[in-house]
Coordinates of C-alpha atoms in Angstrom, one line a residue:
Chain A
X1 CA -25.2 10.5 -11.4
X2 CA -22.8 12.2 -8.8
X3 CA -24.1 14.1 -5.7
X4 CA -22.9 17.1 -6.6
X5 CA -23.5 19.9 -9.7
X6 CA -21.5 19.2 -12.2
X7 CA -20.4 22.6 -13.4
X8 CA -18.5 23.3 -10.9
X9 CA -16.9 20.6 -10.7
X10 CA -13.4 20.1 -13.2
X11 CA -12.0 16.7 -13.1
X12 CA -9.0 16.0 -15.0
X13 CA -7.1 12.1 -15.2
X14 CA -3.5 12.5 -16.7
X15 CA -3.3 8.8 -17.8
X16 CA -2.2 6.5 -20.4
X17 CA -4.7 4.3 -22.1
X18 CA -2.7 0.9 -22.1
X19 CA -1.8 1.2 -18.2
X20 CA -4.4 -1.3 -15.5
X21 CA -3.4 1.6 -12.7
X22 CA -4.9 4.4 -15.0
X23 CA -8.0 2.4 -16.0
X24 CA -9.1 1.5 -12.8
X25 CA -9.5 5.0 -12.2
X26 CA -11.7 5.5 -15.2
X27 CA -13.8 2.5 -13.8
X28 CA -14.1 4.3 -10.6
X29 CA -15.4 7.4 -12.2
X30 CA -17.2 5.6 -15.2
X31 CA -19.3 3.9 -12.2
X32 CA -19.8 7.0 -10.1
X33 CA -21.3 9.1 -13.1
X34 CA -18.4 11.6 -12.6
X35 CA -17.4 13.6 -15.7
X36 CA -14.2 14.0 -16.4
X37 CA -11.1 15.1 -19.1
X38 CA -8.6 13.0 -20.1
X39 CA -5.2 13.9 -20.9
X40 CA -3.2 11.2 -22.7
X41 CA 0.5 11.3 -21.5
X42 CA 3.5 10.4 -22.9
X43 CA 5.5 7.8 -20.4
X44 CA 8.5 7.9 -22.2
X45 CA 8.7 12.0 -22.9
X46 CA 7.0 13.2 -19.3
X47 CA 4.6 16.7 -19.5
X48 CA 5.9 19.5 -17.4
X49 CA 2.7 19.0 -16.0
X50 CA 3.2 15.3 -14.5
X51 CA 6.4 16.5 -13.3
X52 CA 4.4 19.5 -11.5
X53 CA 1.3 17.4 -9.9
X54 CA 3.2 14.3 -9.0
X55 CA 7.0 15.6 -8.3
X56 CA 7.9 12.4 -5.9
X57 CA 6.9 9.8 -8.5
X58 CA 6.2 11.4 -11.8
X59 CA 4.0 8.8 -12.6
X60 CA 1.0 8.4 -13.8
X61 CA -2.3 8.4 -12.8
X62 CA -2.6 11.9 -11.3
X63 CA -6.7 13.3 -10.4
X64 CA -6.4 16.8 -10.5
X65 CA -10.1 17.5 -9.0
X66 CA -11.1 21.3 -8.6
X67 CA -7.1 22.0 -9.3
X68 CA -5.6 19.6 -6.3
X69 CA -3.5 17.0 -7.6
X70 CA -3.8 13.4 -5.8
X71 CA -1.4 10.7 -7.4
X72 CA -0.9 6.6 -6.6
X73 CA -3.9 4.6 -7.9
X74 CA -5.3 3.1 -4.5
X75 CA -5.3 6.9 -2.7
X76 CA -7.3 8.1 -5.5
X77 CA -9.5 5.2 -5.9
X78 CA -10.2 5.8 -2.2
X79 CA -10.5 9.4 -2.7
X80 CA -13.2 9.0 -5.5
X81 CA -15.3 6.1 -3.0
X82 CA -14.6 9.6 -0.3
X83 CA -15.9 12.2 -2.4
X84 CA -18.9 10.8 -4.8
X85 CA -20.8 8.9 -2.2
X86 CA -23.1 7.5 -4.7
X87 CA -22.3 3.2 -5.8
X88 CA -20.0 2.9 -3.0
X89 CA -17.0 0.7 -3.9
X90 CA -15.9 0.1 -0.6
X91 CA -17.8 -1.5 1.6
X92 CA -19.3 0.1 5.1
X93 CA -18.4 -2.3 7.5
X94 CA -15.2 -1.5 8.9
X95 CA -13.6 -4.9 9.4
X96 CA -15.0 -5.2 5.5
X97 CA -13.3 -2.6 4.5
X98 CA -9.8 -3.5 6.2
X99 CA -10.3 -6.7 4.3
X100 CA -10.7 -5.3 0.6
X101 CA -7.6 -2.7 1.8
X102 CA -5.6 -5.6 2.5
X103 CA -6.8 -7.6 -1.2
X104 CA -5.9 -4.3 -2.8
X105 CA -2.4 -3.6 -1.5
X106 CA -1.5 -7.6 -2.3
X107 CA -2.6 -7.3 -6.2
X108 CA -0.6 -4.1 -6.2
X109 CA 2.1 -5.1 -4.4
X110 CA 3.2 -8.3 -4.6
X111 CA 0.9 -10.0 -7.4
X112 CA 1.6 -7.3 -9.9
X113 CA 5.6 -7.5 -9.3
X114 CA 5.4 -11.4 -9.1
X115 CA 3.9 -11.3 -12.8
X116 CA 6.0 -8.8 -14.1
X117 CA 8.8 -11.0 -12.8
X118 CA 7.5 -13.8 -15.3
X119 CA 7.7 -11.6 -18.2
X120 CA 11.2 -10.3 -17.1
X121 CA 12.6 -14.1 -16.5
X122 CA 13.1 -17.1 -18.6
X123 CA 13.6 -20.6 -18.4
X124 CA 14.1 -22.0 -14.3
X125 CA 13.4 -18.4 -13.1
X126 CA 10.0 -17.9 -14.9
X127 CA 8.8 -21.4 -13.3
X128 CA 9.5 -20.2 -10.5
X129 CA 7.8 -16.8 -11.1
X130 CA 4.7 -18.2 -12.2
X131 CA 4.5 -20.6 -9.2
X132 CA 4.8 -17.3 -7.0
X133 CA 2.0 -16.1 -9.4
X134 CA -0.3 -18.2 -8.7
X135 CA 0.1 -19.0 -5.2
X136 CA -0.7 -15.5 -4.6
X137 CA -3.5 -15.7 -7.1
X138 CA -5.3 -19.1 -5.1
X139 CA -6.1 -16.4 -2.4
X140 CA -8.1 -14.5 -4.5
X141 CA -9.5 -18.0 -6.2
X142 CA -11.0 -18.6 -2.8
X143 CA -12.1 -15.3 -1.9
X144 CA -14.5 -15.6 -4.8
X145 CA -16.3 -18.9 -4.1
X146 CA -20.0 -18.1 -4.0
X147 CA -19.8 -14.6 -5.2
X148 CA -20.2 -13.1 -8.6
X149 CA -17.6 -10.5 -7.6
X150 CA -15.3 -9.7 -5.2
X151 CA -17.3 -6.6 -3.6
X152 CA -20.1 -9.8 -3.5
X153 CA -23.6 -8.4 -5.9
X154 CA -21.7 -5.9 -7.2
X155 CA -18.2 -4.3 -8.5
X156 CA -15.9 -3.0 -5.4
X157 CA -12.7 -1.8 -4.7
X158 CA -10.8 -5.3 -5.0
X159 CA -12.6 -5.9 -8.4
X160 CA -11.6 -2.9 -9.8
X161 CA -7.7 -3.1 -8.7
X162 CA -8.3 -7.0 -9.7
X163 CA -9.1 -5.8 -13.3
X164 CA -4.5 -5.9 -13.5
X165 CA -5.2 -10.0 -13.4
X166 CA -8.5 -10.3 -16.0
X167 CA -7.5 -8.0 -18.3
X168 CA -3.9 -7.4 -18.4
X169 CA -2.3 -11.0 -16.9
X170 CA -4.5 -12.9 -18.3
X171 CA -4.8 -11.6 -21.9
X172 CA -0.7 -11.5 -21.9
X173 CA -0.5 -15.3 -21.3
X174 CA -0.6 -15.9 -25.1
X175 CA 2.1 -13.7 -25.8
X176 CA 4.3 -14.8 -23.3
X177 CA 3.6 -18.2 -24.3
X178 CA 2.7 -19.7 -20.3
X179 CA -0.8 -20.2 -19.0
X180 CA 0.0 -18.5 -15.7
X181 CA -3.9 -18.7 -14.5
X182 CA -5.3 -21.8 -16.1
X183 CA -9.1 -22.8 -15.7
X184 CA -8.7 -26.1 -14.2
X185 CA -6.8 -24.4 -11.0
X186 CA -8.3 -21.3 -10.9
X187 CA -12.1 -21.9 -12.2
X188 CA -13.4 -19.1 -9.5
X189 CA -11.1 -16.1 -11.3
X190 CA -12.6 -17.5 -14.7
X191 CA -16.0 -17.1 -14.1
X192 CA -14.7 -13.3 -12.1
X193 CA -13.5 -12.8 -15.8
X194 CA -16.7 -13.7 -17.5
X195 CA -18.6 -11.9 -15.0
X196 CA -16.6 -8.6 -15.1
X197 CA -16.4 -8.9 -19.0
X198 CA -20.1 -9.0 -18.8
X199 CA -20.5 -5.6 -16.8
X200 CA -20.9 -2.3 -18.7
X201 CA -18.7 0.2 -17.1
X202 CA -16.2 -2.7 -17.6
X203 CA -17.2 -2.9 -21.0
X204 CA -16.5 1.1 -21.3
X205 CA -13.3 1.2 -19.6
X206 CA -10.9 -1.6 -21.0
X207 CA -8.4 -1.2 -23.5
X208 CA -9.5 -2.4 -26.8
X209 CA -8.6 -5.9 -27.2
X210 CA -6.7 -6.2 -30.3
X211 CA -5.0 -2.9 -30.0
X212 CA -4.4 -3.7 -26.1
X213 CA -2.3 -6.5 -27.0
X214 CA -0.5 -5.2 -30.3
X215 CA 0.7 -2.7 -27.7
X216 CA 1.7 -5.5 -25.3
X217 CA 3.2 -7.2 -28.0
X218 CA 5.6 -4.0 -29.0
X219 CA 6.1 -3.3 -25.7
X220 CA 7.5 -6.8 -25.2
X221 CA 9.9 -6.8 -28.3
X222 CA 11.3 -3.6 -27.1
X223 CA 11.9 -4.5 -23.3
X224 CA 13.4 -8.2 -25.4
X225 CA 11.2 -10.6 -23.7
X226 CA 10.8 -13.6 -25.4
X227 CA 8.2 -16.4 -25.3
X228 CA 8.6 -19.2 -23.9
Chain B
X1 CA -20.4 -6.7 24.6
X2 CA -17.3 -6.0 25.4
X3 CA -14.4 -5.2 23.0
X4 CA -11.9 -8.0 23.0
X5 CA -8.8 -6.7 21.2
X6 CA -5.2 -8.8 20.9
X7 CA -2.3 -7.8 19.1
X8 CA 0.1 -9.8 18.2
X9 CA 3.4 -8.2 18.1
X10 CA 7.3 -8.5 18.2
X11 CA 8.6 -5.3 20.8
X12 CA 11.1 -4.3 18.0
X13 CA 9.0 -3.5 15.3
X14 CA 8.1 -0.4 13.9
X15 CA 5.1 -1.5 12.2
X16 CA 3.7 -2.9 15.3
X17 CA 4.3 0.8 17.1
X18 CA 2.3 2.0 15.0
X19 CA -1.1 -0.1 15.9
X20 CA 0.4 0.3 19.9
X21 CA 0.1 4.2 19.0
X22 CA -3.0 3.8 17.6
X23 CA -4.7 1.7 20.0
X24 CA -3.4 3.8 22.8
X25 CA -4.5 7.5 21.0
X26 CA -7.7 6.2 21.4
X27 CA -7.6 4.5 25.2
X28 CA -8.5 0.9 23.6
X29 CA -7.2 -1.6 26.2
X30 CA -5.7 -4.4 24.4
X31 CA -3.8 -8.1 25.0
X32 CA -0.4 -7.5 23.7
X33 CA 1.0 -10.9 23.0
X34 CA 4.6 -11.0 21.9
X35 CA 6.0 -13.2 19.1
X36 CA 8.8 -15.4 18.4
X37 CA 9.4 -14.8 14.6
X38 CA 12.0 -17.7 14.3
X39 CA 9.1 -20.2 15.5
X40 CA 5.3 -18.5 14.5
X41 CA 2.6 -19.6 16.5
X42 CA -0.3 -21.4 15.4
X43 CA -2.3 -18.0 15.9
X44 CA 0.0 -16.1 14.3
X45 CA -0.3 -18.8 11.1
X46 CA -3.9 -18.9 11.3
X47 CA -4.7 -14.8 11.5
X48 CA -2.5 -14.0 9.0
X49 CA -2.1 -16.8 6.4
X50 CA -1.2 -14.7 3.3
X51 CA 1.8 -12.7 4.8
X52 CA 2.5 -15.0 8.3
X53 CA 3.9 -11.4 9.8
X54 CA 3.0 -9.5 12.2
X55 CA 1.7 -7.1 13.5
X56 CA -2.0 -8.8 13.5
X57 CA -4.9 -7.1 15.0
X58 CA -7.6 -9.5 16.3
X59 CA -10.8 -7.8 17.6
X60 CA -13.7 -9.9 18.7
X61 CA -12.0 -13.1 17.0
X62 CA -11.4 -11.2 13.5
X63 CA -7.9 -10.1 12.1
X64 CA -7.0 -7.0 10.8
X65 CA -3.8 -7.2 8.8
X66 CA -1.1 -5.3 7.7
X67 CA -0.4 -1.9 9.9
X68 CA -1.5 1.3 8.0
X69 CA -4.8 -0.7 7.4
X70 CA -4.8 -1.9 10.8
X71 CA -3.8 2.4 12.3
X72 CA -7.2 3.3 9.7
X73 CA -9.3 0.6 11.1
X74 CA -8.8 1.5 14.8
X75 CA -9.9 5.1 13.7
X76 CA -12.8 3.7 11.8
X77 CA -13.9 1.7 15.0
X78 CA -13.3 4.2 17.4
X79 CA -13.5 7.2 15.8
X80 CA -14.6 9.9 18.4
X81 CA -11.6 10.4 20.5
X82 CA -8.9 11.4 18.9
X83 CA -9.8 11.2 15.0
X84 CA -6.2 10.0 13.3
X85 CA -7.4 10.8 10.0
X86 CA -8.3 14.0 8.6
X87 CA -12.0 14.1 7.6
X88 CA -11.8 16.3 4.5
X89 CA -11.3 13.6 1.5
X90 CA -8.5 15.6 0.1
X91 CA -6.4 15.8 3.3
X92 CA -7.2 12.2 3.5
X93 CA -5.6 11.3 0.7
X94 CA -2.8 13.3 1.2
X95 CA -2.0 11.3 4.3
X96 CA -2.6 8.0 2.9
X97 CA 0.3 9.4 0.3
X98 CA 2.3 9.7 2.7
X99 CA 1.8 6.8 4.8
X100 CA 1.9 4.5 1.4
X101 CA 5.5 6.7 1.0
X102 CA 6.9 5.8 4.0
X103 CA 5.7 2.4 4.0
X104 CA 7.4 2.0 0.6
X105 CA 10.7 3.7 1.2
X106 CA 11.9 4.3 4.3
X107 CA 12.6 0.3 5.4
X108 CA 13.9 -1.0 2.6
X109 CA 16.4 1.8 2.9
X110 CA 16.8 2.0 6.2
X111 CA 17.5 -1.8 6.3
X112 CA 20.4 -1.4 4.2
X113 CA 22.2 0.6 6.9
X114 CA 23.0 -2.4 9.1
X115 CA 22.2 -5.0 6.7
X116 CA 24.6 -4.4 4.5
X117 CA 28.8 -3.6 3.9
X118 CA 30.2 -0.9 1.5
X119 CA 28.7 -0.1 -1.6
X120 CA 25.3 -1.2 -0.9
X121 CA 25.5 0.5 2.8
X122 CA 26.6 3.3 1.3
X123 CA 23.6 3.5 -1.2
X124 CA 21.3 2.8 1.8
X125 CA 22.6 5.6 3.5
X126 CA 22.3 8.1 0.9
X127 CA 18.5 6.8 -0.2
X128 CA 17.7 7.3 3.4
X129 CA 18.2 10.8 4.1
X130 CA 17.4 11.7 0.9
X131 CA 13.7 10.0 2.1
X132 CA 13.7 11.5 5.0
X133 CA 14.7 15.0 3.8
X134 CA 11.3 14.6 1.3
X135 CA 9.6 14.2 4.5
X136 CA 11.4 16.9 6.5
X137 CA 10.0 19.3 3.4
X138 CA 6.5 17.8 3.4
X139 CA 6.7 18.7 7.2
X140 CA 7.8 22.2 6.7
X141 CA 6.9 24.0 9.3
X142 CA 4.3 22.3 10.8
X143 CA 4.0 20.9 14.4
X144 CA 2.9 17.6 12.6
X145 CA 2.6 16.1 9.2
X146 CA -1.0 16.7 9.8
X147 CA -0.9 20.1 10.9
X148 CA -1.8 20.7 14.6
X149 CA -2.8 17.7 15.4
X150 CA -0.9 14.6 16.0
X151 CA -2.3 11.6 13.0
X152 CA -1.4 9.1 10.7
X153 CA 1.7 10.0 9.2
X154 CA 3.0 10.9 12.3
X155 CA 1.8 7.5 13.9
X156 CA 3.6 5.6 10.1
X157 CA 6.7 7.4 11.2
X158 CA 7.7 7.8 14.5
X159 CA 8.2 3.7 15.2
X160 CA 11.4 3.9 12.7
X161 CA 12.3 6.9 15.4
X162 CA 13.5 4.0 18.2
X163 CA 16.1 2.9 15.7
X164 CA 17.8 6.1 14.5
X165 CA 20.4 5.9 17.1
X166 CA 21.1 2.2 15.8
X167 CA 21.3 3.2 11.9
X168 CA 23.8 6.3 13.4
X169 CA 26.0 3.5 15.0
X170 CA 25.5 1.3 12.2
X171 CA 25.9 3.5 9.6
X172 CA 28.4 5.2 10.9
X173 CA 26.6 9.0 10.3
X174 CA 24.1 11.3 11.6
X175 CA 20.7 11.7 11.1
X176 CA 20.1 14.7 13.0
X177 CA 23.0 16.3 12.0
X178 CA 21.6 15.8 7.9
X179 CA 17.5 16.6 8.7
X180 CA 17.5 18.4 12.5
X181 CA 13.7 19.5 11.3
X182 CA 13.0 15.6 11.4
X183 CA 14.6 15.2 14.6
X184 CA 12.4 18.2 16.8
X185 CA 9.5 16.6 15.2
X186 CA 9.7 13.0 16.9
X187 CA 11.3 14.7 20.1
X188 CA 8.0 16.7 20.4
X189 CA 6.0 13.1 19.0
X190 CA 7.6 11.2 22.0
X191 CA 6.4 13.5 24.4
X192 CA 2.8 12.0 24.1
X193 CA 1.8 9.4 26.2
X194 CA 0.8 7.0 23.4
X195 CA 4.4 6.7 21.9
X196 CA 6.8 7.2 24.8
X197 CA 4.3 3.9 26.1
X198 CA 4.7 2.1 22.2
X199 CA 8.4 2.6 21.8
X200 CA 11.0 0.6 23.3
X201 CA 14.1 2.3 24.2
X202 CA 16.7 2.9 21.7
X203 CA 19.6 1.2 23.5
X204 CA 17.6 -1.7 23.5
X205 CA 17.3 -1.6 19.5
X206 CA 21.1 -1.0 19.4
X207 CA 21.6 -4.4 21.3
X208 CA 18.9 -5.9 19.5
X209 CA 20.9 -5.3 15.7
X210 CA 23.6 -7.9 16.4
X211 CA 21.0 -10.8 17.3
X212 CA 18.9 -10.0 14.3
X213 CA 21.9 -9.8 12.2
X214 CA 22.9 -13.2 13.6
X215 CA 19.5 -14.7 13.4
X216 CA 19.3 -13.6 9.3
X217 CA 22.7 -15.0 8.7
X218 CA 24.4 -11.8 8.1
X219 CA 27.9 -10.7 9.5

């Protein structure tokens, strides 16, 4: 339940139901009990009103709480942990926190663009892009030994920014035809997998499976990257 | 106990200004130990093992990595004396937008101005005062980005300050001359004690171009 009355509150997410960066914002909420509306948008025909609330980089996801727009995943994530005190995903020690800052900004950016670089490459340069992957990935491996997630008892910031590598990496491996995070090297994200898979906001706020990838998979033949 | 606090720093960086700023807003005494990036210390190795970079924060034996999250931790530690960040979530996040902005843009821009020849200089130039003239309108008006009060994206900003008068040379152009708003702004930031301590002198950056160049293998 949030703190504070709901009616006067009016939370709206402009997302898009296949992107990780719009979904972890629905986790956030999901596990804070906060209400809110969702308004599909269209990424490849943008609203006037994405173009109003997030003029610098028209992208989604934009939380327009009360009528104030705040855009980039991370600053709303923190926002939400900020303004619904309740199942705090950040943790209160301060040194704590700098760490799950730093985990966060490394999934976004430089794990995320090192995995999109194996779906953009083939042949030499993929091999190389998945051994980026996944030397980037064996930090979070160890981060995880001896805890069922990466907030420790329970889901935190890191998990919820990690979701990009469980439910998005991971599930595109097939399609792309490359195990870029295989068990036998990375047995500590596996059971993180199993264990997120296993928690209901998680539950509530993933894409659909088969749809998820049938979207990956049209996405993929449109942007012409093949298999391997 | 007492605090023990070490940063471990390289004089010209901007990122490393901004913990200097940060630690200095709020009277934190602190080791300063410079680096030699062509030949990283065992310390350096050890405290930051993911990136190897600096600048790393170290208090009481535990590092603190990456600057904006090092500038939010000092104000998380310390956070009587001049707060850094606003209190109201919403102002918050706005800050943290813009610090994420200028953490995203402005370098790799920037960089291009005496990093690289025609074309590609050229581009770098024109991304750069485009990014600064978002940031001279985000400023408007105001004294700082934050309002009256010196913060955040004020401290994320003004380090890059120490090197305008090398990207002018450089680059061949003038910043002031394209965002003068921009310009009164760190004039009036450099008048605190905390950044005319943390900044080195700009002639010193404009000497400092040709050995980094050398030292990267370009020119």
């Amino acid at each position: 339940m949030a703190e504070r009355s709901e009616d006067s509150e009016e939370v709206k997410l402009l997302g898009m139901w296949a992107s990780p960066f719009s979904r972890r914002i629905e986790i956030a909420l999901t596990l804070k009990g906060v209400p809110y509306e969702f308004s599909e948008q269209d990424i490849t025909n943008k609203s006037d009103l994405l173009l109003r609330l997030n003029p610098v980089y028209k992208m989604i996801p934009v939380l327009v709480h009360n009528g104030k727009p705040i855009s980039e995943s991370l600053v709303i994530l923190e926002y939400i942990d900020d303004t619904w005190r309740n199942n705090p995903i950040l943790p209160q020690d301060p040194s704590e926190r700098a760490m799950a800052r730093f985990w966060a900004k490394l999934i976004d950016q430089q794990i995320c663009v090192a995995a999109m670089k194996v779906a953009g490459t083939i042949g030499e340069e993929r091999d190389a892009a998945v051994e980026e992957t996944r030397n980037l990935l064996m930090f979070l491996e160890k981060e995880l030994v001896g805890k069922d997630f990466f907030g420790g008892q329970s889901l935190g910031l890191v998990d919820i920014v990690a979701t990009l590598v469980a439910f998005w990496l991971i599930r595109t491996e097939d399609l792309l035809g490359v195990k870029v995070v295989p068990v036998e090297k990375f047995p500590e994200i596996h059971r993180w997998v199993k264990n997120l898979s296993g928690n209901d906001v998680i539950k509530k706020c993933i894409p659909p499976e088969d749809e998820h990838l049938e979207y990956i998979r049209a996405r993929m033949d449109k942007l012409n990257i093949k298999s391997a | 106990m007492a605090d023990e606090v070490i940063l471990l720093d390289f004089w010209p960086s901007m990122f490393g200004m901004r913990t200097r700023i940060a630690l200095e807003e709020k009277n934190v005494k602190f080791d300063y130990r410079e680096q030699d990036l062509w030949n990283k210390s065992p310390i350096l190795l050890e405290m930051n093992p993911v990136h190897k970079k600096i600048p790393v924060l170290i208090h009481n034996g535990k590092p603190v990595c990456e600057s904006l999250i090092q500038v939010e931790y000092i104000d998380e530690v310390w956070p009587s004396k001049n707060p850094l960040l606003p209190s109201d979530p919403y102002q918050r996040a706005q800050a943290k937008f813009w610090g994420d902005f200028i953490d995203k843009k402005v370098y790799a821009s920037a960089r291009l101005i005496w990093g690289a020849k025609g074309e590609e200089q050229e581009a770098g130039k024109k991304e750069f005062i485009e990014i600064l003239k978002t940031l001279e309108s985000e400023l408007g008006d105001k004294i700082y980005f934050g309002g009256e009060t010196f913060g955040y994206v004020d401290i994320a900003l003004i380090g890059f300050y120490s090197w305008f008068e090398a990207y002018d040379k450089f680059g061949n152009f003038s910043i002031e001359a394209e965002c003068p708003k921009l310009i009164a702004w760190a004039k009036r930031c450099v008048e605190r004690e905390s950044v005319a301590k943390s900044l080195p002198d700009s002639n010193k950056i404009v000497e400092f171009v040709p050995v980094l160049k050398k030292h990267i293998g370009i020119e």
